[in-house]
Amino acid sequence: MTEKEIESLPSVTEILGKTIAPREELIRWIREVEKRGQSSLAVMQKAARRGTKIHKLSSLLSTKQKTEIPKVYQERLQTLQTYLSQKKNLQTEILCWKEGEVSYKGHIDYLYEDERGLVLADLKTGNRLQKTHELQLFGYKDAIEFSKNISINILELLHLTSERLKVVEIPYKAGVWNSVLELYKYLYI
């Protein structure tokens, strides 16, 4: 697949946004933000920029590339790096998959080994975790296991806030991602 073709593929996050987005929760959050006199769009954009910056810096650090860390991110990234330094065979990559009629892409934040076996972990930097984050991991797990013929033992969300790193193990629910893909296929293909 060419880089242009990969770029045109929907991501796991986009598929979830078009099928399972927590609309009621989002509407409630927008109302709360607007009540405080803030622009919900501006708040979302600022959070997205912060999350993207932290992901990029974390990826550079995990691949042992030298990079200057802005002071505002140093403490939280140090916490994350301390956690990841205990892991073996740490990988991060962008992958593409085809399942039936649906092709899609995803950015795998971390795939590593520890005493529990092979672990797939996704970094989250928002204020709270959501069910769609679990679904995202299910999509990555199914695609990686199918395309690489490996077995992932553990799914984790690494929730990195300004105060701490909280590691949340997510129980896998077989078949859920296939249901999401079926809905996406029904709506958009």
PDB file of C-alpha atoms in Angstrom:
ATOM      1  CA  MET A   1       0.000   0.000   0.000  1.00  0.00           C
ATOM      2  CA  THR A   2       1.297   3.454  -0.860  1.00  0.00           C
ATOM      3  CA  GLU A   3       1.589   6.213   1.715  1.00  0.00           C
ATOM      4  CA  LYS A   4      -1.261   8.084  -0.009  1.00  0.00           C
ATOM      5  CA  GLU A   5      -3.517   5.002   0.159  1.00  0.00           C
ATOM      6  CA  ILE A   6      -2.689   4.516   3.845  1.00  0.00           C
ATOM      7  CA  GLU A   7      -3.459   8.170   4.552  1.00  0.00           C
ATOM      8  CA  SER A   8      -6.905   7.790   2.964  1.00  0.00           C
ATOM      9  CA  LEU A   9      -7.892   4.846   5.183  1.00  0.00           C
ATOM     10  CA  PRO A  10     -10.166   5.469   8.152  1.00  0.00           C
ATOM     11  CA  SER A  11      -8.523   5.009  11.545  1.00  0.00           C
ATOM     12  CA  VAL A  12      -9.914   2.861  14.331  1.00  0.00           C
ATOM     13  CA  THR A  13     -10.805   6.099  16.133  1.00  0.00           C
ATOM     14  CA  GLU A  14     -12.652   7.454  13.074  1.00  0.00           C
ATOM     15  CA  ILE A  15     -14.640   4.224  12.722  1.00  0.00           C
ATOM     16  CA  LEU A  16     -15.634   4.433  16.373  1.00  0.00           C
ATOM     17  CA  GLY A  17     -16.560   8.103  16.017  1.00  0.00           C
ATOM     18  CA  LYS A  18     -18.900   7.287  13.140  1.00  0.00           C
ATOM     19  CA  THR A  19     -20.552   4.322  14.841  1.00  0.00           C
ATOM     20  CA  ILE A  20     -20.297   4.350  18.644  1.00  0.00           C
ATOM     21  CA  ALA A  21     -19.572   7.948  19.676  1.00  0.00           C
ATOM     22  CA  PRO A  22     -20.921   8.662  23.192  1.00  0.00           C
ATOM     23  CA  ARG A  23     -23.137  11.481  21.951  1.00  0.00           C
ATOM     24  CA  GLU A  24     -25.113  12.073  25.168  1.00  0.00           C
ATOM     25  CA  GLU A  25     -21.948  12.326  27.257  1.00  0.00           C
ATOM     26  CA  LEU A  26     -20.390  14.657  24.694  1.00  0.00           C
ATOM     27  CA  ILE A  27     -23.449  16.913  24.603  1.00  0.00           C
ATOM     28  CA  ARG A  28     -23.481  17.091  28.420  1.00  0.00           C
ATOM     29  CA  TRP A  29     -19.766  17.990  28.460  1.00  0.00           C
ATOM     30  CA  ILE A  30     -20.271  20.715  25.802  1.00  0.00           C
ATOM     31  CA  ARG A  31     -23.055  22.266  27.878  1.00  0.00           C
ATOM     32  CA  GLU A  32     -20.867  22.260  31.017  1.00  0.00           C
ATOM     33  CA  VAL A  33     -17.981  23.931  29.195  1.00  0.00           C
ATOM     34  CA  GLU A  34     -20.215  26.520  27.554  1.00  0.00           C
ATOM     35  CA  LYS A  35     -21.798  27.337  30.980  1.00  0.00           C
ATOM     36  CA  ARG A  36     -18.317  28.254  32.220  1.00  0.00           C
ATOM     37  CA  GLY A  37     -18.053  30.709  29.333  1.00  0.00           C
ATOM     38  CA  GLN A  38     -15.530  28.646  27.374  1.00  0.00           C
ATOM     39  CA  SER A  39     -15.650  27.484  23.789  1.00  0.00           C
ATOM     40  CA  SER A  40     -16.006  23.690  23.705  1.00  0.00           C
ATOM     41  CA  LEU A  41     -14.270  23.611  20.324  1.00  0.00           C
ATOM     42  CA  ALA A  42     -11.297  25.566  21.681  1.00  0.00           C
ATOM     43  CA  VAL A  43     -11.076  23.283  24.741  1.00  0.00           C
ATOM     44  CA  MET A  44     -11.199  20.144  22.532  1.00  0.00           C
ATOM     45  CA  GLN A  45      -8.581  21.524  20.147  1.00  0.00           C
ATOM     46  CA  LYS A  46      -6.244  22.440  23.008  1.00  0.00           C
ATOM     47  CA  ALA A  47      -6.625  18.971  24.550  1.00  0.00           C
ATOM     48  CA  ALA A  48      -6.058  17.319  21.166  1.00  0.00           C
ATOM     49  CA  ARG A  49      -2.869  19.344  20.596  1.00  0.00           C
ATOM     50  CA  ARG A  50      -1.603  18.431  24.090  1.00  0.00           C
ATOM     51  CA  GLY A  51      -2.403  14.744  23.552  1.00  0.00           C
ATOM     52  CA  THR A  52      -0.717  14.709  20.141  1.00  0.00           C
ATOM     53  CA  LYS A  53       2.393  16.420  21.553  1.00  0.00           C
ATOM     54  CA  ILE A  54       2.626  13.959  24.470  1.00  0.00           C
ATOM     55  CA  HIS A  55       2.162  10.990  22.109  1.00  0.00           C
ATOM     56  CA  LYS A  56       4.909  12.250  19.773  1.00  0.00           C
ATOM     57  CA  LEU A  57       7.340  12.934  22.617  1.00  0.00           C
ATOM     58  CA  SER A  58       6.574   9.575  24.222  1.00  0.00           C
ATOM     59  CA  SER A  59       7.119   7.762  20.937  1.00  0.00           C
ATOM     60  CA  LEU A  60      10.483   9.482  20.437  1.00  0.00           C
ATOM     61  CA  LEU A  61      11.554   8.618  23.985  1.00  0.00           C
ATOM     62  CA  SER A  62      10.439   4.999  23.735  1.00  0.00           C
ATOM     63  CA  THR A  63      12.530   4.543  20.583  1.00  0.00           C
ATOM     64  CA  LYS A  64      15.524   6.083  22.398  1.00  0.00           C
ATOM     65  CA  GLN A  65      15.646   9.147  20.128  1.00  0.00           C
ATOM     66  CA  LYS A  66      17.108  12.252  21.691  1.00  0.00           C
ATOM     67  CA  THR A  67      14.569  14.993  22.024  1.00  0.00           C
ATOM     68  CA  GLU A  68      14.095  18.100  24.092  1.00  0.00           C
ATOM     69  CA  ILE A  69      11.099  17.811  26.405  1.00  0.00           C
ATOM     70  CA  PRO A  70       9.239  21.036  27.215  1.00  0.00           C
ATOM     71  CA  LYS A  71       9.214  21.663  30.970  1.00  0.00           C
ATOM     72  CA  VAL A  72       5.417  21.400  31.138  1.00  0.00           C
ATOM     73  CA  TYR A  73       5.586  17.739  30.013  1.00  0.00           C
ATOM     74  CA  GLN A  74       8.787  16.584  31.757  1.00  0.00           C
ATOM     75  CA  GLU A  75       7.286  15.191  34.952  1.00  0.00           C
ATOM     76  CA  ARG A  76       4.451  13.249  33.362  1.00  0.00           C
ATOM     77  CA  LEU A  77       6.653  11.826  30.609  1.00  0.00           C
ATOM     78  CA  GLN A  78       9.257  10.784  33.186  1.00  0.00           C
ATOM     79  CA  THR A  79       6.521   8.860  35.017  1.00  0.00           C
ATOM     80  CA  LEU A  80       5.504   7.121  31.796  1.00  0.00           C
ATOM     81  CA  GLN A  81       9.099   6.336  30.812  1.00  0.00           C
ATOM     82  CA  THR A  82       9.803   4.844  34.252  1.00  0.00           C
ATOM     83  CA  TYR A  83       6.847   2.494  33.767  1.00  0.00           C
ATOM     84  CA  LEU A  84       7.824   1.554  30.199  1.00  0.00           C
ATOM     85  CA  SER A  85      11.506   1.054  31.042  1.00  0.00           C
ATOM     86  CA  GLN A  86      10.537  -2.131  32.896  1.00  0.00           C
ATOM     87  CA  LYS A  87       9.074  -3.665  29.714  1.00  0.00           C
ATOM     88  CA  LYS A  88      10.811  -5.889  27.158  1.00  0.00           C
ATOM     89  CA  ASN A  89      10.694  -5.619  23.363  1.00  0.00           C
ATOM     90  CA  LEU A  90       8.849  -2.296  23.398  1.00  0.00           C
ATOM     91  CA  GLN A  91       7.361  -1.460  20.001  1.00  0.00           C
ATOM     92  CA  THR A  92       5.286   1.392  18.632  1.00  0.00           C
ATOM     93  CA  GLU A  93       4.046   1.538  15.051  1.00  0.00           C
ATOM     94  CA  ILE A  94       1.352   2.518  12.584  1.00  0.00           C
ATOM     95  CA  LEU A  95      -0.360  -0.472  11.009  1.00  0.00           C
ATOM     96  CA  CYS A  96      -2.993  -1.070   8.315  1.00  0.00           C
ATOM     97  CA  TRP A  97      -5.446  -3.946   8.192  1.00  0.00           C
ATOM     98  CA  LYS A  98      -8.115  -5.360   5.940  1.00  0.00           C
ATOM     99  CA  GLU A  99     -10.988  -7.299   7.458  1.00  0.00           C
ATOM    100  CA  GLY A 100     -13.454  -8.387   4.817  1.00  0.00           C
ATOM    101  CA  GLU A 101     -14.587  -5.312   2.917  1.00  0.00           C
ATOM    102  CA  VAL A 102     -13.179  -2.845   5.464  1.00  0.00           C
ATOM    103  CA  SER A 103      -9.596  -1.578   5.424  1.00  0.00           C
ATOM    104  CA  TYR A 104      -8.440   0.646   8.270  1.00  0.00           C
ATOM    105  CA  LYS A 105      -5.364   1.906  10.081  1.00  0.00           C
ATOM    106  CA  GLY A 106      -4.298   2.437  13.656  1.00  0.00           C
ATOM    107  CA  HIS A 107      -1.401   3.792  15.661  1.00  0.00           C
ATOM    108  CA  ILE A 108      -0.218   1.205  18.149  1.00  0.00           C
ATOM    109  CA  ASP A 109       1.171   3.160  21.077  1.00  0.00           C
ATOM    110  CA  TYR A 110       2.869   0.248  22.843  1.00  0.00           C
ATOM    111  CA  LEU A 111       3.260  -3.466  22.334  1.00  0.00           C
ATOM    112  CA  TYR A 112       5.607  -5.060  24.857  1.00  0.00           C
ATOM    113  CA  GLU A 113       6.344  -8.092  26.973  1.00  0.00           C
ATOM    114  CA  ASP A 114       6.327  -8.422  30.737  1.00  0.00           C
ATOM    115  CA  GLU A 115       5.773 -11.238  33.236  1.00  0.00           C
ATOM    116  CA  ARG A 116       2.135 -11.580  32.091  1.00  0.00           C
ATOM    117  CA  GLY A 117       3.005 -12.127  28.424  1.00  0.00           C
ATOM    118  CA  LEU A 118       2.430  -9.879  25.411  1.00  0.00           C
ATOM    119  CA  VAL A 119       0.735  -6.579  26.336  1.00  0.00           C
ATOM    120  CA  LEU A 120      -1.015  -4.084  24.059  1.00  0.00           C
ATOM    121  CA  ALA A 121      -1.223  -0.647  25.692  1.00  0.00           C
ATOM    122  CA  ASP A 122      -2.809   2.580  24.517  1.00  0.00           C
ATOM    123  CA  LEU A 123      -1.861   5.969  25.962  1.00  0.00           C
ATOM    124  CA  LYS A 124      -4.689   8.327  26.947  1.00  0.00           C
ATOM    125  CA  THR A 125      -4.134  11.912  28.104  1.00  0.00           C
ATOM    126  CA  GLY A 126      -7.690  13.217  28.554  1.00  0.00           C
ATOM    127  CA  ASN A 127      -9.446  13.933  31.835  1.00  0.00           C
ATOM    128  CA  ARG A 128     -11.275  10.602  31.919  1.00  0.00           C
ATOM    129  CA  LEU A 129     -11.344   7.236  30.219  1.00  0.00           C
ATOM    130  CA  GLN A 130     -14.285   6.247  28.030  1.00  0.00           C
ATOM    131  CA  LYS A 131     -15.792   2.972  26.809  1.00  0.00           C
ATOM    132  CA  THR A 132     -14.697   3.856  23.275  1.00  0.00           C
ATOM    133  CA  HIS A 133     -11.082   3.592  24.469  1.00  0.00           C
ATOM    134  CA  GLU A 134     -11.730  -0.059  25.321  1.00  0.00           C
ATOM    135  CA  LEU A 135     -13.299  -0.632  21.901  1.00  0.00           C
ATOM    136  CA  GLN A 136     -10.228   0.917  20.299  1.00  0.00           C
ATOM    137  CA  LEU A 137      -8.023  -1.635  22.057  1.00  0.00           C
ATOM    138  CA  PHE A 138     -10.318  -4.469  20.918  1.00  0.00           C
ATOM    139  CA  GLY A 139      -9.909  -3.295  17.316  1.00  0.00           C
ATOM    140  CA  TYR A 140      -6.133  -3.152  17.615  1.00  0.00           C
ATOM    141  CA  LYS A 141      -5.953  -6.559  19.318  1.00  0.00           C
ATOM    142  CA  ASP A 142      -8.091  -8.310  16.698  1.00  0.00           C
ATOM    143  CA  ALA A 143      -6.173  -6.749  13.819  1.00  0.00           C
ATOM    144  CA  ILE A 144      -2.696  -7.392  15.240  1.00  0.00           C
ATOM    145  CA  GLU A 145      -3.454 -10.986  16.167  1.00  0.00           C
ATOM    146  CA  PHE A 146      -4.901 -11.675  12.726  1.00  0.00           C
ATOM    147  CA  SER A 147      -2.236  -9.893  10.674  1.00  0.00           C
ATOM    148  CA  LYS A 148       0.826 -10.915  12.707  1.00  0.00           C
ATOM    149  CA  ASN A 149      -0.379 -14.334  13.868  1.00  0.00           C
ATOM    150  CA  ILE A 150       0.469 -13.605  17.505  1.00  0.00           C
ATOM    151  CA  SER A 151      -1.519 -13.776  20.725  1.00  0.00           C
ATOM    152  CA  ILE A 152      -1.912 -10.722  22.948  1.00  0.00           C
ATOM    153  CA  ASN A 153      -2.432 -11.634  26.611  1.00  0.00           C
ATOM    154  CA  ILE A 154      -3.211  -8.273  28.210  1.00  0.00           C
ATOM    155  CA  LEU A 155      -4.869  -5.002  27.172  1.00  0.00           C
ATOM    156  CA  GLU A 156      -3.999  -1.831  29.080  1.00  0.00           C
ATOM    157  CA  LEU A 157      -5.016   1.792  29.006  1.00  0.00           C
ATOM    158  CA  LEU A 158      -2.215   4.045  30.253  1.00  0.00           C
ATOM    159  CA  HIS A 159      -4.080   7.095  31.555  1.00  0.00           C
ATOM    160  CA  LEU A 160      -1.506   9.855  31.877  1.00  0.00           C
ATOM    161  CA  THR A 161      -2.734  13.026  33.557  1.00  0.00           C
ATOM    162  CA  SER A 162      -0.747  15.930  34.938  1.00  0.00           C
ATOM    163  CA  GLU A 163      -0.897  14.275  38.378  1.00  0.00           C
ATOM    164  CA  ARG A 164      -0.144  10.603  37.687  1.00  0.00           C
ATOM    165  CA  LEU A 165      -0.053   7.535  35.478  1.00  0.00           C
ATOM    166  CA  LYS A 166      -2.923   5.139  36.081  1.00  0.00           C
ATOM    167  CA  VAL A 167      -2.640   1.728  34.434  1.00  0.00           C
ATOM    168  CA  VAL A 168      -6.024   0.129  33.761  1.00  0.00           C
ATOM    169  CA  GLU A 169      -6.193  -3.476  32.604  1.00  0.00           C
ATOM    170  CA  ILE A 170      -9.103  -4.024  30.203  1.00  0.00           C
ATOM    171  CA  PRO A 171     -10.806  -7.429  29.920  1.00  0.00           C
ATOM    172  CA  TYR A 172     -11.118  -8.444  26.273  1.00  0.00           C
ATOM    173  CA  LYS A 173     -14.598  -9.036  24.887  1.00  0.00           C
ATOM    174  CA  ALA A 174     -14.439 -11.296  21.824  1.00  0.00           C
ATOM    175  CA  GLY A 175     -16.560 -10.325  18.830  1.00  0.00           C
ATOM    176  CA  VAL A 176     -17.195  -6.719  19.888  1.00  0.00           C
ATOM    177  CA  TRP A 177     -14.882  -5.182  17.280  1.00  0.00           C
ATOM    178  CA  ASN A 178     -16.435  -7.308  14.530  1.00  0.00           C
ATOM    179  CA  SER A 179     -19.829  -5.863  15.510  1.00  0.00           C
ATOM    180  CA  VAL A 180     -18.413  -2.334  15.215  1.00  0.00           C
ATOM    181  CA  LEU A 181     -17.012  -3.155  11.754  1.00  0.00           C
ATOM    182  CA  GLU A 182     -20.342  -4.633  10.664  1.00  0.00           C
ATOM    183  CA  LEU A 183     -22.143  -1.451  11.712  1.00  0.00           C
ATOM    184  CA  TYR A 184     -19.544   0.707   9.951  1.00  0.00           C
ATOM    185  CA  LYS A 185     -19.842  -1.419   6.813  1.00  0.00           C
ATOM    186  CA  TYR A 186     -23.645  -1.171   6.920  1.00  0.00           C
ATOM    187  CA  LEU A 187     -23.559   2.619   7.313  1.00  0.00           C
ATOM    188  CA  TYR A 188     -20.676   3.598   5.018  1.00  0.00           C
ATOM    189  CA  ILE A 189     -19.728   0.885   2.514  1.00  0.00           C
TER     190      ILE A 189
END
